[in-house]
PDB file of C-alpha atoms in Angstrom:
ATOM      1  CA  GLU A   1       0.000   0.000   0.000  1.00  0.00           C
ATOM      2  CA  PRO A   2       1.397   3.424  -0.893  1.00  0.00           C
ATOM      3  CA  GLU A   3       2.591   5.482   2.054  1.00  0.00           C
ATOM      4  CA  VAL A   4       3.744   8.971   2.787  1.00  0.00           C
ATOM      5  CA  THR A   5       7.380   8.950   3.828  1.00  0.00           C
ATOM      6  CA  GLN A   6       9.354  11.560   5.730  1.00  0.00           C
ATOM      7  CA  THR A   7      13.039  12.119   6.304  1.00  0.00           C
ATOM      8  CA  PRO A   8      14.818  12.412   8.599  1.00  0.00           C
ATOM      9  CA  SER A   9      12.976  10.749  11.439  1.00  0.00           C
ATOM     10  CA  HIS A  10      14.831  12.917  13.949  1.00  0.00           C
ATOM     11  CA  GLN A  11      16.691  16.160  13.370  1.00  0.00           C
ATOM     12  CA  VAL A  12      18.685  18.017  15.980  1.00  0.00           C
ATOM     13  CA  THR A  13      19.762  21.540  15.151  1.00  0.00           C
ATOM     14  CA  GLN A  14      21.047  24.622  16.878  1.00  0.00           C
ATOM     15  CA  MET A  15      18.964  27.731  17.282  1.00  0.00           C
ATOM     16  CA  GLY A  16      19.309  30.024  14.292  1.00  0.00           C
ATOM     17  CA  GLN A  17      20.150  27.257  11.862  1.00  0.00           C
ATOM     18  CA  GLU A  18      18.128  26.424   8.792  1.00  0.00           C
ATOM     19  CA  VAL A  19      16.442  23.039   8.522  1.00  0.00           C
ATOM     20  CA  ILE A  20      14.694  21.311   5.668  1.00  0.00           C
ATOM     21  CA  LEU A  21      12.212  18.571   6.417  1.00  0.00           C
ATOM     22  CA  ARG A  22      11.423  16.280   3.542  1.00  0.00           C
ATOM     23  CA  CYS A  23       8.309  14.393   2.580  1.00  0.00           C
ATOM     24  CA  VAL A  24       7.420  12.141  -0.299  1.00  0.00           C
ATOM     25  CA  PRO A  25       3.627  12.158  -0.667  1.00  0.00           C
ATOM     26  CA  ILE A  26       1.676   9.356  -2.287  1.00  0.00           C
ATOM     27  CA  SER A  27       2.386   9.600  -5.987  1.00  0.00           C
ATOM     28  CA  ASN A  28      -1.015  10.439  -7.449  1.00  0.00           C
ATOM     29  CA  HIS A  29      -2.023  12.820  -4.678  1.00  0.00           C
ATOM     30  CA  LEU A  30      -2.588  16.470  -5.415  1.00  0.00           C
ATOM     31  CA  TYR A  31      -2.944  18.187  -2.038  1.00  0.00           C
ATOM     32  CA  PHE A  32      -0.164  18.396   0.488  1.00  0.00           C
ATOM     33  CA  TYR A  33      -0.059  19.518   4.068  1.00  0.00           C
ATOM     34  CA  TRP A  34       2.290  20.130   6.945  1.00  0.00           C
ATOM     35  CA  TYR A  35       1.164  19.834  10.538  1.00  0.00           C
ATOM     36  CA  ARG A  36       3.146  19.971  13.736  1.00  0.00           C
ATOM     37  CA  GLN A  37       2.715  18.751  17.278  1.00  0.00           C
ATOM     38  CA  ILE A  38       4.617  20.347  20.113  1.00  0.00           C
ATOM     39  CA  LEU A  39       5.102  17.834  22.913  1.00  0.00           C
ATOM     40  CA  GLY A  40       1.949  17.564  24.987  1.00  0.00           C
ATOM     41  CA  GLN A  41      -0.056  19.818  22.695  1.00  0.00           C
ATOM     42  CA  LYS A  42      -2.433  19.450  19.777  1.00  0.00           C
ATOM     43  CA  VAL A  43      -1.546  18.552  16.243  1.00  0.00           C
ATOM     44  CA  GLU A  44      -1.723  21.950  14.508  1.00  0.00           C
ATOM     45  CA  PHE A  45      -2.199  22.777  10.862  1.00  0.00           C
ATOM     46  CA  LEU A  46       0.649  24.747   9.327  1.00  0.00           C
ATOM     47  CA  VAL A  47       0.099  24.953   5.591  1.00  0.00           C
ATOM     48  CA  SER A  48      -1.621  23.382   2.616  1.00  0.00           C
ATOM     49  CA  PHE A  49      -0.243  23.285  -0.904  1.00  0.00           C
ATOM     50  CA  TYR A  50      -1.975  22.640  -4.197  1.00  0.00           C
ATOM     51  CA  ASN A  51      -1.076  23.243  -7.799  1.00  0.00           C
ATOM     52  CA  ASN A  52       2.383  24.456  -6.841  1.00  0.00           C
ATOM     53  CA  GLU A  53       1.245  27.147  -4.498  1.00  0.00           C
ATOM     54  CA  ILE A  54       0.173  27.636  -0.918  1.00  0.00           C
ATOM     55  CA  SER A  55      -3.603  27.387  -0.668  1.00  0.00           C
ATOM     56  CA  GLU A  56      -3.888  28.138   3.031  1.00  0.00           C
ATOM     57  CA  LYS A  57      -1.533  28.801   5.912  1.00  0.00           C
ATOM     58  CA  SER A  58      -1.978  29.236   9.609  1.00  0.00           C
ATOM     59  CA  GLU A  59      -0.736  32.111  11.717  1.00  0.00           C
ATOM     60  CA  ILE A  60       2.092  29.846  12.868  1.00  0.00           C
ATOM     61  CA  PHE A  61       3.416  29.730   9.306  1.00  0.00           C
ATOM     62  CA  ASP A  62       5.266  33.029   9.331  1.00  0.00           C
ATOM     63  CA  ASP A  63       8.076  34.286   7.116  1.00  0.00           C
ATOM     64  CA  GLN A  64      10.514  31.845   8.696  1.00  0.00           C
ATOM     65  CA  PHE A  65       8.677  28.964   7.057  1.00  0.00           C
ATOM     66  CA  SER A  66       8.479  28.034   3.406  1.00  0.00           C
ATOM     67  CA  VAL A  67       7.329  25.027   1.421  1.00  0.00           C
ATOM     68  CA  GLU A  68       8.356  23.744  -1.925  1.00  0.00           C
ATOM     69  CA  ARG A  69       7.711  20.879  -4.287  1.00  0.00           C
ATOM     70  CA  PRO A  70      10.984  21.020  -6.122  1.00  0.00           C
ATOM     71  CA  ASP A  71      10.819  17.985  -8.352  1.00  0.00           C
ATOM     72  CA  GLY A  72       7.294  16.622  -8.554  1.00  0.00           C
ATOM     73  CA  SER A  73       7.841  14.015  -5.865  1.00  0.00           C
ATOM     74  CA  ASN A  74       9.338  15.675  -2.800  1.00  0.00           C
ATOM     75  CA  PHE A  75       7.488  18.193  -0.669  1.00  0.00           C
ATOM     76  CA  THR A  76       9.703  20.138   1.685  1.00  0.00           C
ATOM     77  CA  LEU A  77       9.244  22.377   4.687  1.00  0.00           C
ATOM     78  CA  LYS A  78      12.055  24.822   5.347  1.00  0.00           C
ATOM     79  CA  ILE A  79      12.515  26.709   8.569  1.00  0.00           C
ATOM     80  CA  ARG A  80      14.967  29.490   7.839  1.00  0.00           C
ATOM     81  CA  SER A  81      16.193  30.331  11.316  1.00  0.00           C
ATOM     82  CA  THR A  82      15.031  27.872  13.915  1.00  0.00           C
ATOM     83  CA  LYS A  83      13.898  28.896  17.372  1.00  0.00           C
ATOM     84  CA  LEU A  84      13.624  26.792  20.504  1.00  0.00           C
ATOM     85  CA  GLU A  85       9.840  26.855  20.187  1.00  0.00           C
ATOM     86  CA  ASP A  86      10.046  25.188  16.774  1.00  0.00           C
ATOM     87  CA  SER A  87      10.912  21.944  18.540  1.00  0.00           C
ATOM     88  CA  ALA A  88       8.059  19.622  17.652  1.00  0.00           C
ATOM     89  CA  MET A  89       7.008  16.607  15.631  1.00  0.00           C
ATOM     90  CA  TYR A  90       6.287  17.666  12.056  1.00  0.00           C
ATOM     91  CA  PHE A  91       3.830  15.608  10.040  1.00  0.00           C
ATOM     92  CA  CYS A  92       3.374  15.680   6.304  1.00  0.00           C
ATOM     93  CA  ALA A  93       0.064  14.586   4.792  1.00  0.00           C
ATOM     94  CA  SER A  94      -1.406  14.243   1.336  1.00  0.00           C
ATOM     95  CA  ARG A  95      -4.769  13.579  -0.247  1.00  0.00           C
ATOM     96  CA  SER A  96      -5.904  12.760  -3.702  1.00  0.00           C
ATOM     97  CA  LEU A  97      -8.968  14.630  -4.839  1.00  0.00           C
ATOM     98  CA  PRO A  98     -11.013  17.718  -4.107  1.00  0.00           C
ATOM     99  CA  GLY A  99     -14.306  17.422  -2.317  1.00  0.00           C
ATOM    100  CA  LEU A 100     -15.522  14.515  -0.244  1.00  0.00           C
ATOM    101  CA  ALA A 101     -14.168  11.895  -2.576  1.00  0.00           C
ATOM    102  CA  GLY A 102     -10.625  12.547  -1.543  1.00  0.00           C
ATOM    103  CA  VAL A 103     -11.008  14.128   1.837  1.00  0.00           C
ATOM    104  CA  GLU A 104      -9.032  11.498   3.744  1.00  0.00           C
ATOM    105  CA  GLN A 105      -5.536  12.688   4.457  1.00  0.00           C
ATOM    106  CA  TYR A 106      -2.711  10.186   4.597  1.00  0.00           C
ATOM    107  CA  PHE A 107       0.006  11.004   7.072  1.00  0.00           C
ATOM    108  CA  GLY A 108       3.693  10.324   7.171  1.00  0.00           C
ATOM    109  CA  PRO A 109       5.454   9.023  10.289  1.00  0.00           C
ATOM    110  CA  GLY A 110       6.706  12.463  11.260  1.00  0.00           C
ATOM    111  CA  THR A 111      10.053  14.145  11.790  1.00  0.00           C
ATOM    112  CA  ARG A 112      10.988  15.021  15.335  1.00  0.00           C
ATOM    113  CA  LEU A 113      12.783  18.355  15.287  1.00  0.00           C
ATOM    114  CA  THR A 114      14.805  19.288  18.341  1.00  0.00           C
ATOM    115  CA  VAL A 115      16.225  22.804  18.483  1.00  0.00           C
ATOM    116  CA  THR A 116      18.944  23.330  21.086  1.00  0.00           C
TER     117      THR A 116
ATOM    118  CA  ALA B   1     -12.940  29.351  15.084  1.00  0.00           C
ATOM    119  CA  GLN B   2     -13.133  25.600  14.878  1.00  0.00           C
ATOM    120  CA  SER B   3     -11.811  23.619  17.811  1.00  0.00           C
ATOM    121  CA  VAL B   4     -11.813  20.060  19.064  1.00  0.00           C
ATOM    122  CA  SER B   5     -11.684  18.916  22.680  1.00  0.00           C
ATOM    123  CA  GLN B   6     -10.658  15.513  23.893  1.00  0.00           C
ATOM    124  CA  HIS B   7     -11.294  15.187  27.582  1.00  0.00           C
ATOM    125  CA  ASN B   8      -9.383  12.028  28.341  1.00  0.00           C
ATOM    126  CA  HIS B   9      -5.663  12.587  28.018  1.00  0.00           C
ATOM    127  CA  HIS B  10      -4.504   9.240  29.312  1.00  0.00           C
ATOM    128  CA  VAL B  11      -6.636   6.127  29.678  1.00  0.00           C
ATOM    129  CA  ILE B  12      -5.526   2.813  31.114  1.00  0.00           C
ATOM    130  CA  LEU B  13      -7.705  -0.250  30.604  1.00  0.00           C
ATOM    131  CA  SER B  14      -7.413  -3.969  31.020  1.00  0.00           C
ATOM    132  CA  GLU B  15      -7.931  -6.219  28.042  1.00  0.00           C
ATOM    133  CA  ALA B  16     -11.610  -6.925  27.275  1.00  0.00           C
ATOM    134  CA  ALA B  17     -12.742  -3.708  28.954  1.00  0.00           C
ATOM    135  CA  SER B  18     -14.993  -1.399  27.013  1.00  0.00           C
ATOM    136  CA  LEU B  19     -13.658   1.889  25.698  1.00  0.00           C
ATOM    137  CA  GLU B  20     -15.239   5.248  25.156  1.00  0.00           C
ATOM    138  CA  LEU B  21     -13.143   8.276  24.287  1.00  0.00           C
ATOM    139  CA  GLY B  22     -14.835  11.641  24.309  1.00  0.00           C
ATOM    140  CA  CYS B  23     -14.589  14.214  21.544  1.00  0.00           C
ATOM    141  CA  ASN B  24     -16.424  17.512  21.295  1.00  0.00           C
ATOM    142  CA  TYR B  25     -16.060  20.013  18.508  1.00  0.00           C
ATOM    143  CA  SER B  26     -16.918  23.613  18.059  1.00  0.00           C
ATOM    144  CA  TYR B  27     -18.078  24.537  14.587  1.00  0.00           C
ATOM    145  CA  GLY B  28     -21.399  25.840  13.434  1.00  0.00           C
ATOM    146  CA  GLY B  29     -21.428  24.602   9.871  1.00  0.00           C
ATOM    147  CA  THR B  30     -21.391  21.252   8.163  1.00  0.00           C
ATOM    148  CA  VAL B  31     -18.599  19.139   9.551  1.00  0.00           C
ATOM    149  CA  ASN B  32     -16.675  16.093   8.581  1.00  0.00           C
ATOM    150  CA  LEU B  33     -15.379  14.229  11.617  1.00  0.00           C
ATOM    151  CA  PHE B  34     -12.505  11.816  11.943  1.00  0.00           C
ATOM    152  CA  TRP B  35     -10.730   9.606  14.388  1.00  0.00           C
ATOM    153  CA  TYR B  36      -7.081   8.907  13.670  1.00  0.00           C
ATOM    154  CA  VAL B  37      -4.867   6.466  15.553  1.00  0.00           C
ATOM    155  CA  GLN B  38      -1.121   6.466  15.971  1.00  0.00           C
ATOM    156  CA  TYR B  39       0.420   3.182  17.089  1.00  0.00           C
ATOM    157  CA  PRO B  40       3.846   3.410  18.719  1.00  0.00           C
ATOM    158  CA  GLY B  41       6.456   4.328  16.131  1.00  0.00           C
ATOM    159  CA  GLN B  42       3.956   4.493  13.292  1.00  0.00           C
ATOM    160  CA  HIS B  43       2.186   7.183  11.335  1.00  0.00           C
ATOM    161  CA  LEU B  44      -1.289   8.562  11.906  1.00  0.00           C
ATOM    162  CA  GLN B  45      -3.867   6.376  10.255  1.00  0.00           C
ATOM    163  CA  LEU B  46      -7.572   6.816   9.777  1.00  0.00           C
ATOM    164  CA  LEU B  47      -9.849   4.753  12.045  1.00  0.00           C
ATOM    165  CA  LEU B  48     -13.163   6.094  10.830  1.00  0.00           C
ATOM    166  CA  LYS B  49     -14.899   9.150   9.450  1.00  0.00           C
ATOM    167  CA  TYR B  50     -18.308  10.757   9.398  1.00  0.00           C
ATOM    168  CA  PHE B  51     -19.580  12.857   6.513  1.00  0.00           C
ATOM    169  CA  SER B  52     -23.356  12.514   6.573  1.00  0.00           C
ATOM    170  CA  GLY B  53     -26.134   9.974   6.943  1.00  0.00           C
ATOM    171  CA  ASP B  54     -26.163   7.348   9.675  1.00  0.00           C
ATOM    172  CA  PRO B  55     -24.654   9.008  12.742  1.00  0.00           C
ATOM    173  CA  LEU B  56     -23.221   5.699  13.927  1.00  0.00           C
ATOM    174  CA  VAL B  57     -20.156   4.959  11.872  1.00  0.00           C
ATOM    175  CA  LYS B  58     -18.067   1.852  11.961  1.00  0.00           C
ATOM    176  CA  GLY B  59     -14.360   1.822  11.341  1.00  0.00           C
ATOM    177  CA  ILE B  60     -11.492  -0.562  11.252  1.00  0.00           C
ATOM    178  CA  LYS B  61     -10.498  -2.942  14.055  1.00  0.00           C
ATOM    179  CA  GLY B  62     -13.938  -2.979  15.670  1.00  0.00           C
ATOM    180  CA  PHE B  63     -14.090   0.728  16.458  1.00  0.00           C
ATOM    181  CA  GLU B  64     -17.202   2.814  16.035  1.00  0.00           C
ATOM    182  CA  ALA B  65     -18.188   6.388  16.722  1.00  0.00           C
ATOM    183  CA  GLU B  66     -21.467   8.185  17.146  1.00  0.00           C
ATOM    184  CA  PHE B  67     -22.096  11.683  15.884  1.00  0.00           C
ATOM    185  CA  ILE B  68     -24.533  13.521  18.137  1.00  0.00           C
ATOM    186  CA  LYS B  69     -25.163  16.870  16.516  1.00  0.00           C
ATOM    187  CA  SER B  70     -27.066  18.347  19.467  1.00  0.00           C
ATOM    188  CA  LYS B  71     -24.106  17.657  21.737  1.00  0.00           C
ATOM    189  CA  PHE B  72     -21.412  18.516  19.186  1.00  0.00           C
ATOM    190  CA  SER B  73     -19.876  15.182  20.039  1.00  0.00           C
ATOM    191  CA  PHE B  74     -18.227  12.335  18.177  1.00  0.00           C
ATOM    192  CA  ASN B  75     -17.202   9.790  20.790  1.00  0.00           C
ATOM    193  CA  LEU B  76     -15.152   6.751  19.886  1.00  0.00           C
ATOM    194  CA  ARG B  77     -16.141   3.358  21.251  1.00  0.00           C
ATOM    195  CA  LYS B  78     -14.981  -0.214  21.246  1.00  0.00           C
ATOM    196  CA  PRO B  79     -16.789  -2.906  23.219  1.00  0.00           C
ATOM    197  CA  SER B  80     -13.707  -4.954  24.085  1.00  0.00           C
ATOM    198  CA  VAL B  81     -10.168  -3.604  23.786  1.00  0.00           C
ATOM    199  CA  GLN B  82      -7.066  -5.618  23.095  1.00  0.00           C
ATOM    200  CA  TRP B  83      -3.458  -5.039  24.071  1.00  0.00           C
ATOM    201  CA  SER B  84      -2.780  -4.154  20.420  1.00  0.00           C
ATOM    202  CA  ASP B  85      -5.102  -1.142  20.739  1.00  0.00           C
ATOM    203  CA  THR B  86      -2.451   0.608  22.800  1.00  0.00           C
ATOM    204  CA  ALA B  87      -1.923   3.827  20.858  1.00  0.00           C
ATOM    205  CA  GLU B  88      -2.688   7.509  20.762  1.00  0.00           C
ATOM    206  CA  TYR B  89      -6.104   8.456  19.416  1.00  0.00           C
ATOM    207  CA  PHE B  90      -6.873  11.798  17.787  1.00  0.00           C
ATOM    208  CA  CYS B  91     -10.244  13.288  17.013  1.00  0.00           C
ATOM    209  CA  ALA B  92     -10.313  15.795  14.167  1.00  0.00           C
ATOM    210  CA  VAL B  93     -12.790  17.991  12.346  1.00  0.00           C
ATOM    211  CA  ASN B  94     -12.694  19.227   8.807  1.00  0.00           C
ATOM    212  CA  GLY B  95     -14.753  22.285   8.108  1.00  0.00           C
ATOM    213  CA  GLY B  96     -14.600  21.848   4.374  1.00  0.00           C
ATOM    214  CA  GLY B  97     -13.549  24.564   2.010  1.00  0.00           C
ATOM    215  CA  ALA B  98     -10.865  24.312  -0.577  1.00  0.00           C
ATOM    216  CA  THR B  99      -8.077  23.087   1.643  1.00  0.00           C
ATOM    217  CA  ASN B 100      -9.871  20.616   3.894  1.00  0.00           C
ATOM    218  CA  LYS B 101      -7.362  21.206   6.650  1.00  0.00           C
ATOM    219  CA  LEU B 102      -7.878  19.139   9.773  1.00  0.00           C
ATOM    220  CA  ILE B 103      -8.337  20.592  13.233  1.00  0.00           C
ATOM    221  CA  PHE B 104      -7.166  18.088  15.834  1.00  0.00           C
ATOM    222  CA  GLY B 105      -7.828  17.484  19.472  1.00  0.00           C
ATOM    223  CA  THR B 106      -4.965  17.000  21.913  1.00  0.00           C
ATOM    224  CA  GLY B 107      -5.093  13.235  21.625  1.00  0.00           C
ATOM    225  CA  THR B 108      -5.786  10.464  24.114  1.00  0.00           C
ATOM    226  CA  LEU B 109      -3.080   8.021  25.019  1.00  0.00           C
ATOM    227  CA  LEU B 110      -4.632   4.600  25.562  1.00  0.00           C
ATOM    228  CA  ALA B 111      -2.666   1.924  27.369  1.00  0.00           C
ATOM    229  CA  VAL B 112      -4.214  -1.544  27.436  1.00  0.00           C
ATOM    230  CA  GLN B 113      -2.803  -3.891  30.037  1.00  0.00           C
ATOM    231  CA  PRO B 114      -2.776  -7.604  29.220  1.00  0.00           C
TER     232      PRO B 114
END
């Protein structure tokens, strides 16, 4: 069964450094998402991406964040200058179709980002 | 704004006990409701979903959930849990629109003791 994959599984970085989290969505999916979960808190929506552009972003997704689909298979989340409060589990998700037919989102296993 | 509340943060049960995990949402429009499960070391996977119609929905692995519109609730149930049900359970709502983003609850960690 096709799966969403994410790399790395765990990333440790120093405050102020740039990180890129990578996701490979399911191949025929069209909508892509990033969510994050700070330890002990809710899974929060960050951004959605469709047709090579951001379709919606949350207030968390400020100028330090960017997303890209550089090659038609990878979907990346870049944090330009990490802060301690960016430490979280980051989940990528994808879905296939608009409307109810494709509303189920398939999630990757997550990348645990630790900012020291 | 949409929100989801899960009241049980950590539940410990013995095998064969019955399970009910509470979920309440706050959204005035048409909602799609979901329960996702995350087994240790694995990704979030869909247990069940409600779009419309019969408010009692059945999912995988013997789970079911009941949508009660008047109570804004979508509680998850299983009559007899197994050790393999040990996982974290997330309730989520999707308010529709173009992006279909999910709004999650805080999750409930279920530990089933053999």
